[in-house]
Amino acid sequence: MGNFINVNHYKEESLYWIELNRPDAYNAFCDEMMDEIKSALTEAEGMKDVRVVIFSGKGKVFASGADIKELNAMSPFEALFPRMQSLYDFIYQFPKPTVAVIDGYCLGGGMELAAACDLRIATGRSKFGLPECKLGVIPGAGGTHRLVKLIGEAKVKELVFLGDMMGCTEAKNIGFINFVVEENELKERIIDIAKKITEKAPMALRFAKQCIQKQADIPQEVGMLLENLSQAYLFSTKDKSEGVTAFIEKRKPFFIGE
Ligand code: CO8
């Protein structure tokens, strides 16, 4: 595993942790940090025994968004091919389950990164918001698209137009946060949740993720066909035989991801 400056990354059993590590800048995303996240993800993708990738933030912040100090140096041409948007697309399409663990501020690009993950866990003191229009820019890394699918047009417009932060209870009520967790139980609860994912067949999770994500963009009959084709493929996997056999034999399945 390479050593990065802006990101801590390590593997613990089948979990791969990516911790945003610029606490002095409230974990704002500088270019190097985004490159490091991409490299860490590429490493996690290649490790067969990694089953879940977990994003967290060092200190009492998840992430405060793009590094505002870099924005004035960015040209319109660079903004046309934004690193952040392409990184978050990579995260959204990532073949393994991803979980964002939020403890503290989750703003702008931080909220968009969380939206690109499959599940979100947050502490009660966390705060969420999309303050980009105060800076003269928009949430340009899935905030006007992926996030709208997740929490709806009206709520995204409210967050963008007013620029106010919302608390964790509201974020849970609108379906952005899956689990609210006490700060002192955070690590334990993350591991409990992640372990439940690791007990499932990896290929089944991968196909389920693709089917679920594509549904909103395709007609129902095409979605059903995608579901059928995915299922037919899964019926040819060793893990499907193992899962069914383990149930019949009343034991835990041992999945190998094939
Ligand atoms: N970028 C750079 N530095 C930051 C950022 C940031 N996003 N947020 C905080 N910091 C730094 C501060 O400058 C400060 O550093 P220093 O001590 O050196 O002055 C340190 O972190 C602590 O910040 P504060 O003193 O402001 O701490 P507070 O507790 O008073 O406030 C807040 C915390 C509310 C989080 C406040 O810092 C804040 O409002 N931050 C900015 C949040 C924001 O506007 N985020 C959106 C950024 S834009 C974005 O994400 C998408 C842009 C799309 C670009 C697309 C390109 C193509």
PDB file of N, CA and C and ligand atoms in Angstrom, residues 22-29 34 61 63-71 74-76 78-85 88 105-112 129-135 137-141 165, ligand 1:
ATOM      1  N   ARG A  22      -7.070  15.824   5.950  1.00  0.00           N
ATOM      2  CA  ARG A  22      -6.583  17.218   5.939  1.00  0.00           C
ATOM      3  C   ARG A  22      -7.359  17.971   7.026  1.00  0.00           C
ATOM      4  N   PRO A  23      -7.232  17.529   8.271  1.00  0.00           N
ATOM      5  CA  PRO A  23      -8.088  18.110   9.311  1.00  0.00           C
ATOM      6  C   PRO A  23      -7.935  19.625   9.452  1.00  0.00           C
ATOM      7  N   ASP A  24      -6.713  20.155   9.178  1.00  0.00           N
ATOM      8  CA  ASP A  24      -6.524  21.614   9.313  1.00  0.00           C
ATOM      9  C   ASP A  24      -7.345  22.387   8.285  1.00  0.00           C
ATOM     10  N   ALA A  25      -7.635  21.744   7.159  1.00  0.00           N
ATOM     11  CA  ALA A  25      -8.466  22.393   6.121  1.00  0.00           C
ATOM     12  C   ALA A  25      -9.862  21.784   6.126  1.00  0.00           C
ATOM     13  N   TYR A  26     -10.260  21.242   7.255  1.00  0.00           N
ATOM     14  CA  TYR A  26     -11.574  20.586   7.383  1.00  0.00           C
ATOM     15  C   TYR A  26     -11.802  19.556   6.258  1.00  0.00           C
ATOM     16  N   ASN A  27     -10.740  18.852   5.958  1.00  0.00           N
ATOM     17  CA  ASN A  27     -10.779  17.783   4.948  1.00  0.00           C
ATOM     18  C   ASN A  27     -11.311  18.259   3.590  1.00  0.00           C
ATOM     19  N   ALA A  28     -10.959  19.496   3.214  1.00  0.00           N
ATOM     20  CA  ALA A  28     -11.327  19.993   1.879  1.00  0.00           C
ATOM     21  C   ALA A  28     -10.547  19.199   0.832  1.00  0.00           C
ATOM     22  N   PHE A  29     -11.180  18.996  -0.315  1.00  0.00           N
ATOM     23  CA  PHE A  29     -10.570  18.165  -1.366  1.00  0.00           C
ATOM     24  C   PHE A  29      -9.637  18.989  -2.240  1.00  0.00           C
ATOM     25  N   MET A  34      -7.734  14.068  -4.184  1.00  0.00           N
ATOM     26  CA  MET A  34      -8.621  13.320  -5.093  1.00  0.00           C
ATOM     27  C   MET A  34      -7.843  12.243  -5.857  1.00  0.00           C
ATOM     28  N   VAL A  61     -14.802  16.411  11.314  1.00  0.00           N
ATOM     29  CA  VAL A  61     -15.402  16.843  10.055  1.00  0.00           C
ATOM     30  C   VAL A  61     -15.364  15.643   9.107  1.00  0.00           C
ATOM     31  N   ALA A  63     -16.148  16.150   5.472  1.00  0.00           N
ATOM     32  CA  ALA A  63     -15.438  16.928   4.451  1.00  0.00           C
ATOM     33  C   ALA A  63     -16.182  18.236   4.207  1.00  0.00           C
ATOM     34  N   SER A  64     -15.411  19.297   3.996  1.00  0.00           N
ATOM     35  CA  SER A  64     -16.023  20.619   3.799  1.00  0.00           C
ATOM     36  C   SER A  64     -16.164  20.973   2.326  1.00  0.00           C
ATOM     37  N   GLY A  65     -15.936  19.995   1.442  1.00  0.00           N
ATOM     38  CA  GLY A  65     -16.119  20.246   0.010  1.00  0.00           C
ATOM     39  C   GLY A  65     -14.814  20.528  -0.696  1.00  0.00           C
ATOM     40  N   ALA A  66     -14.946  21.112  -1.901  1.00  0.00           N
ATOM     41  CA  ALA A  66     -13.749  21.428  -2.688  1.00  0.00           C
ATOM     42  C   ALA A  66     -12.881  22.397  -1.900  1.00  0.00           C
ATOM     43  N   ASP A  67     -11.570  22.342  -2.152  1.00  0.00           N
ATOM     44  CA  ASP A  67     -10.673  23.292  -1.496  1.00  0.00           C
ATOM     45  C   ASP A  67     -10.897  24.656  -2.141  1.00  0.00           C
ATOM     46  N   ILE A  68     -11.539  25.542  -1.376  1.00  0.00           N
ATOM     47  CA  ILE A  68     -11.938  26.849  -1.922  1.00  0.00           C
ATOM     48  C   ILE A  68     -10.708  27.654  -2.345  1.00  0.00           C
ATOM     49  N   LYS A  69      -9.572  27.388  -1.655  1.00  0.00           N
ATOM     50  CA  LYS A  69      -8.356  28.150  -1.963  1.00  0.00           C
ATOM     51  C   LYS A  69      -7.803  27.786  -3.346  1.00  0.00           C
ATOM     52  N   GLU A  70      -8.247  26.681  -3.918  1.00  0.00           N
ATOM     53  CA  GLU A  70      -7.773  26.290  -5.256  1.00  0.00           C
ATOM     54  C   GLU A  70      -8.708  26.786  -6.362  1.00  0.00           C
ATOM     55  N   LEU A  71      -9.911  27.242  -5.982  1.00  0.00           N
ATOM     56  CA  LEU A  71     -10.915  27.506  -7.022  1.00  0.00           C
ATOM     57  C   LEU A  71     -10.576  28.690  -7.925  1.00  0.00           C
ATOM     58  N   MET A  74      -8.452  27.870 -10.930  1.00  0.00           N
ATOM     59  CA  MET A  74      -8.988  26.885 -11.880  1.00  0.00           C
ATOM     60  C   MET A  74      -9.605  27.589 -13.096  1.00  0.00           C
ATOM     61  N   SER A  75      -9.241  27.116 -14.297  1.00  0.00           N
ATOM     62  CA  SER A  75      -9.766  27.760 -15.505  1.00  0.00           C
ATOM     63  C   SER A  75     -11.122  27.148 -15.881  1.00  0.00           C
ATOM     64  N   PRO A  76     -11.915  27.873 -16.697  1.00  0.00           N
ATOM     65  CA  PRO A  76     -13.173  27.292 -17.174  1.00  0.00           C
ATOM     66  C   PRO A  76     -12.934  25.949 -17.880  1.00  0.00           C
ATOM     67  N   GLU A  78     -10.609  23.711 -17.187  1.00  0.00           N
ATOM     68  CA  GLU A  78     -10.441  22.668 -16.147  1.00  0.00           C
ATOM     69  C   GLU A  78     -11.785  22.318 -15.508  1.00  0.00           C
ATOM     70  N   ALA A  79     -12.641  23.356 -15.370  1.00  0.00           N
ATOM     71  CA  ALA A  79     -13.953  23.112 -14.762  1.00  0.00           C
ATOM     72  C   ALA A  79     -14.838  22.254 -15.667  1.00  0.00           C
ATOM     73  N   LEU A  80     -14.497  22.256 -16.960  1.00  0.00           N
ATOM     74  CA  LEU A  80     -15.281  21.446 -17.910  1.00  0.00           C
ATOM     75  C   LEU A  80     -14.995  19.954 -17.755  1.00  0.00           C
ATOM     76  N   PHE A  81     -13.816  19.632 -17.276  1.00  0.00           N
ATOM     77  CA  PHE A  81     -13.446  18.220 -17.071  1.00  0.00           C
ATOM     78  C   PHE A  81     -13.072  18.027 -15.600  1.00  0.00           C
ATOM     79  N   PRO A  82     -14.033  18.192 -14.719  1.00  0.00           N
ATOM     80  CA  PRO A  82     -13.693  18.250 -13.291  1.00  0.00           C
ATOM     81  C   PRO A  82     -13.286  16.908 -12.718  1.00  0.00           C
ATOM     82  N   ARG A  83     -12.179  16.938 -11.987  1.00  0.00           N
ATOM     83  CA  ARG A  83     -11.676  15.752 -11.294  1.00  0.00           C
ATOM     84  C   ARG A  83     -12.716  15.196 -10.325  1.00  0.00           C
ATOM     85  N   MET A  84     -13.352  16.137  -9.589  1.00  0.00           N
ATOM     86  CA  MET A  84     -14.253  15.711  -8.529  1.00  0.00           C
ATOM     87  C   MET A  84     -15.440  14.929  -9.095  1.00  0.00           C
ATOM     88  N   GLN A  85     -16.016  15.455 -10.177  1.00  0.00           N
ATOM     89  CA  GLN A  85     -17.166  14.763 -10.762  1.00  0.00           C
ATOM     90  C   GLN A  85     -16.768  13.377 -11.271  1.00  0.00           C
ATOM     91  N   TYR A  88     -16.211  10.993  -8.351  1.00  0.00           N
ATOM     92  CA  TYR A  88     -17.445  10.539  -7.704  1.00  0.00           C
ATOM     93  C   TYR A  88     -18.224   9.567  -8.605  1.00  0.00           C
ATOM     94  N   TYR A 105     -19.108  18.110   9.911  1.00  0.00           N
ATOM     95  CA  TYR A 105     -19.569  18.785   8.688  1.00  0.00           C
ATOM     96  C   TYR A 105     -19.456  17.879   7.460  1.00  0.00           C
ATOM     97  N   CYS A 106     -20.490  17.947   6.647  1.00  0.00           N
ATOM     98  CA  CYS A 106     -20.516  17.197   5.385  1.00  0.00           C
ATOM     99  C   CYS A 106     -21.109  18.156   4.355  1.00  0.00           C
ATOM    100  N   LEU A 107     -20.231  18.947   3.738  1.00  0.00           N
ATOM    101  CA  LEU A 107     -20.700  20.096   2.958  1.00  0.00           C
ATOM    102  C   LEU A 107     -20.215  20.037   1.513  1.00  0.00           C
ATOM    103  N   GLY A 108     -20.999  20.630   0.620  1.00  0.00           N
ATOM    104  CA  GLY A 108     -20.593  20.757  -0.777  1.00  0.00           C
ATOM    105  C   GLY A 108     -20.140  19.422  -1.347  1.00  0.00           C
ATOM    106  N   GLY A 109     -18.904  19.414  -1.859  1.00  0.00           N
ATOM    107  CA  GLY A 109     -18.353  18.178  -2.425  1.00  0.00           C
ATOM    108  C   GLY A 109     -18.299  17.038  -1.425  1.00  0.00           C
ATOM    109  N   GLY A 110     -18.320  17.359  -0.123  1.00  0.00           N
ATOM    110  CA  GLY A 110     -18.350  16.311   0.913  1.00  0.00           C
ATOM    111  C   GLY A 110     -19.696  15.597   0.886  1.00  0.00           C
ATOM    112  N   MET A 111     -20.768  16.382   0.745  1.00  0.00           N
ATOM    113  CA  MET A 111     -22.098  15.790   0.694  1.00  0.00           C
ATOM    114  C   MET A 111     -22.273  15.004  -0.621  1.00  0.00           C
ATOM    115  N   GLU A 112     -21.659  15.525  -1.688  1.00  0.00           N
ATOM    116  CA  GLU A 112     -21.750  14.822  -2.983  1.00  0.00           C
ATOM    117  C   GLU A 112     -20.967  13.509  -2.949  1.00  0.00           C
ATOM    118  N   GLY A 129     -24.923  20.203   3.986  1.00  0.00           N
ATOM    119  CA  GLY A 129     -25.338  21.382   3.247  1.00  0.00           C
ATOM    120  C   GLY A 129     -24.649  21.514   1.905  1.00  0.00           C
ATOM    121  N   LEU A 130     -25.235  22.378   1.069  1.00  0.00           N
ATOM    122  CA  LEU A 130     -24.693  22.640  -0.271  1.00  0.00           C
ATOM    123  C   LEU A 130     -24.534  24.154  -0.432  1.00  0.00           C
ATOM    124  N   PRO A 131     -23.432  24.717   0.137  1.00  0.00           N
ATOM    125  CA  PRO A 131     -23.289  26.184   0.147  1.00  0.00           C
ATOM    126  C   PRO A 131     -22.644  26.774  -1.115  1.00  0.00           C
ATOM    127  N   GLU A 132     -22.518  25.980  -2.189  1.00  0.00           N
ATOM    128  CA  GLU A 132     -21.722  26.403  -3.351  1.00  0.00           C
ATOM    129  C   GLU A 132     -22.133  27.744  -3.953  1.00  0.00           C
ATOM    130  N   CYS A 133     -23.447  28.030  -4.009  1.00  0.00           N
ATOM    131  CA  CYS A 133     -23.887  29.268  -4.672  1.00  0.00           C
ATOM    132  C   CYS A 133     -23.393  30.519  -3.949  1.00  0.00           C
ATOM    133  N   LYS A 134     -23.018  30.377  -2.675  1.00  0.00           N
ATOM    134  CA  LYS A 134     -22.410  31.513  -1.962  1.00  0.00           C
ATOM    135  C   LYS A 134     -21.059  31.873  -2.580  1.00  0.00           C
ATOM    136  N   LEU A 135     -20.460  30.879  -3.244  1.00  0.00           N
ATOM    137  CA  LEU A 135     -19.132  31.088  -3.850  1.00  0.00           C
ATOM    138  C   LEU A 135     -19.258  31.417  -5.336  1.00  0.00           C
ATOM    139  N   VAL A 137     -20.556  29.268  -7.543  1.00  0.00           N
ATOM    140  CA  VAL A 137     -20.505  28.024  -8.327  1.00  0.00           C
ATOM    141  C   VAL A 137     -21.683  27.138  -7.893  1.00  0.00           C
ATOM    142  N   ILE A 138     -21.812  25.989  -8.546  1.00  0.00           N
ATOM    143  CA  ILE A 138     -22.915  25.087  -8.198  1.00  0.00           C
ATOM    144  C   ILE A 138     -22.352  23.756  -7.676  1.00  0.00           C
ATOM    145  N   PRO A 139     -23.182  22.960  -7.032  1.00  0.00           N
ATOM    146  CA  PRO A 139     -22.730  21.615  -6.656  1.00  0.00           C
ATOM    147  C   PRO A 139     -22.543  20.811  -7.945  1.00  0.00           C
ATOM    148  N   GLY A 140     -21.310  20.727  -8.396  1.00  0.00           N
ATOM    149  CA  GLY A 140     -21.047  20.210  -9.744  1.00  0.00           C
ATOM    150  C   GLY A 140     -20.454  18.824  -9.762  1.00  0.00           C
ATOM    151  N   ALA A 141     -20.687  18.043  -8.714  1.00  0.00           N
ATOM    152  CA  ALA A 141     -20.139  16.679  -8.695  1.00  0.00           C
ATOM    153  C   ALA A 141     -21.259  15.695  -8.349  1.00  0.00           C
ATOM    154  N   MET A 165     -27.648  24.796   6.533  1.00  0.00           N
ATOM    155  CA  MET A 165     -27.259  23.406   6.829  1.00  0.00           C
ATOM    156  C   MET A 165     -28.445  22.671   7.437  1.00  0.00           C
TER     157      MET A 165
HETATM  158  N1  CO8 B   1     -11.695  24.734   1.447  1.00  0.00           N
HETATM  159  C1  CO8 B   1     -10.533  25.149   1.978  1.00  0.00           C
HETATM  160  N2  CO8 B   1     -10.355  25.388   3.295  1.00  0.00           N
HETATM  161  C2  CO8 B   1     -11.423  25.210   4.108  1.00  0.00           C
HETATM  162  C3  CO8 B   1     -12.678  24.786   3.620  1.00  0.00           C
HETATM  163  C4  CO8 B   1     -12.783  24.514   2.219  1.00  0.00           C
HETATM  164  N3  CO8 B   1     -13.897  24.040   1.665  1.00  0.00           N
HETATM  165  N4  CO8 B   1     -13.526  24.706   4.673  1.00  0.00           N
HETATM  166  C5  CO8 B   1     -12.825  25.045   5.756  1.00  0.00           C
HETATM  167  N5  CO8 B   1     -11.574  25.356   5.421  1.00  0.00           N
HETATM  168  C6  CO8 B   1     -10.486  25.781   6.305  1.00  0.00           C
HETATM  169  C7  CO8 B   1     -10.628  27.242   6.722  1.00  0.00           C
HETATM  170  O1  CO8 B   1     -10.065  28.081   5.749  1.00  0.00           O
HETATM  171  C8  CO8 B   1      -9.877  27.224   8.031  1.00  0.00           C
HETATM  172  O2  CO8 B   1      -8.493  27.227   7.760  1.00  0.00           O
HETATM  173  P1  CO8 B   1      -7.511  28.333   8.478  1.00  0.00           P
HETATM  174  O3  CO8 B   1      -7.574  27.966   9.946  1.00  0.00           O
HETATM  175  O4  CO8 B   1      -6.193  28.075   7.843  1.00  0.00           O
HETATM  176  O5  CO8 B   1      -8.112  29.657   8.197  1.00  0.00           O
HETATM  177  C9  CO8 B   1     -10.202  25.862   8.624  1.00  0.00           C
HETATM  178  O6  CO8 B   1     -10.587  25.045   7.527  1.00  0.00           O
HETATM  179  C10 CO8 B   1     -11.347  25.897   9.613  1.00  0.00           C
HETATM  180  O7  CO8 B   1     -12.412  26.580   9.007  1.00  0.00           O
HETATM  181  P2  CO8 B   1     -13.229  27.747   9.763  1.00  0.00           P
HETATM  182  O8  CO8 B   1     -12.300  28.594  10.554  1.00  0.00           O
HETATM  183  O9  CO8 B   1     -14.076  28.427   8.766  1.00  0.00           O
HETATM  184  O10 CO8 B   1     -14.086  26.848  10.793  1.00  0.00           O
HETATM  185  P3  CO8 B   1     -15.556  27.115  11.357  1.00  0.00           P
HETATM  186  O11 CO8 B   1     -15.779  26.059  12.382  1.00  0.00           O
HETATM  187  O12 CO8 B   1     -15.723  28.536  11.755  1.00  0.00           O
HETATM  188  O13 CO8 B   1     -16.544  26.857  10.103  1.00  0.00           O
HETATM  189  C11 CO8 B   1     -17.341  25.660   8.160  1.00  0.00           C
HETATM  190  C12 CO8 B   1     -16.634  25.595   9.532  1.00  0.00           C
HETATM  191  C13 CO8 B   1     -18.800  26.045   8.367  1.00  0.00           C
HETATM  192  C14 CO8 B   1     -17.247  24.273   7.564  1.00  0.00           C
HETATM  193  C15 CO8 B   1     -16.650  26.721   7.281  1.00  0.00           C
HETATM  194  O14 CO8 B   1     -15.245  26.461   7.273  1.00  0.00           O
HETATM  195  C16 CO8 B   1     -17.130  26.728   5.866  1.00  0.00           C
HETATM  196  O15 CO8 B   1     -18.178  27.297   5.586  1.00  0.00           O
HETATM  197  N6  CO8 B   1     -16.355  26.107   4.936  1.00  0.00           N
HETATM  198  C17 CO8 B   1     -16.655  26.152   3.523  1.00  0.00           C
HETATM  199  C18 CO8 B   1     -17.737  25.165   3.149  1.00  0.00           C
HETATM  200  C19 CO8 B   1     -18.095  25.300   1.692  1.00  0.00           C
HETATM  201  O16 CO8 B   1     -18.403  26.380   1.191  1.00  0.00           O
HETATM  202  N7  CO8 B   1     -18.051  24.189   0.948  1.00  0.00           N
HETATM  203  C20 CO8 B   1     -18.330  24.138  -0.452  1.00  0.00           C
HETATM  204  C21 CO8 B   1     -17.057  24.255  -1.230  1.00  0.00           C
HETATM  205  S1  CO8 B   1     -17.330  24.325  -2.988  1.00  0.00           S
HETATM  206  C22 CO8 B   1     -17.605  22.678  -3.402  1.00  0.00           C
HETATM  207  O17 CO8 B   1     -17.530  21.780  -2.626  1.00  0.00           O
HETATM  208  C23 CO8 B   1     -17.945  22.318  -4.828  1.00  0.00           C
HETATM  209  C24 CO8 B   1     -17.312  23.236  -5.761  1.00  0.00           C
HETATM  210  C25 CO8 B   1     -17.445  22.681  -7.149  1.00  0.00           C
HETATM  211  C26 CO8 B   1     -16.149  22.893  -7.857  1.00  0.00           C
HETATM  212  C27 CO8 B   1     -16.218  22.233  -9.175  1.00  0.00           C
HETATM  213  C28 CO8 B   1     -14.895  22.436  -9.897  1.00  0.00           C
HETATM  214  C29 CO8 B   1     -14.987  22.095 -11.335  1.00  0.00           C
END
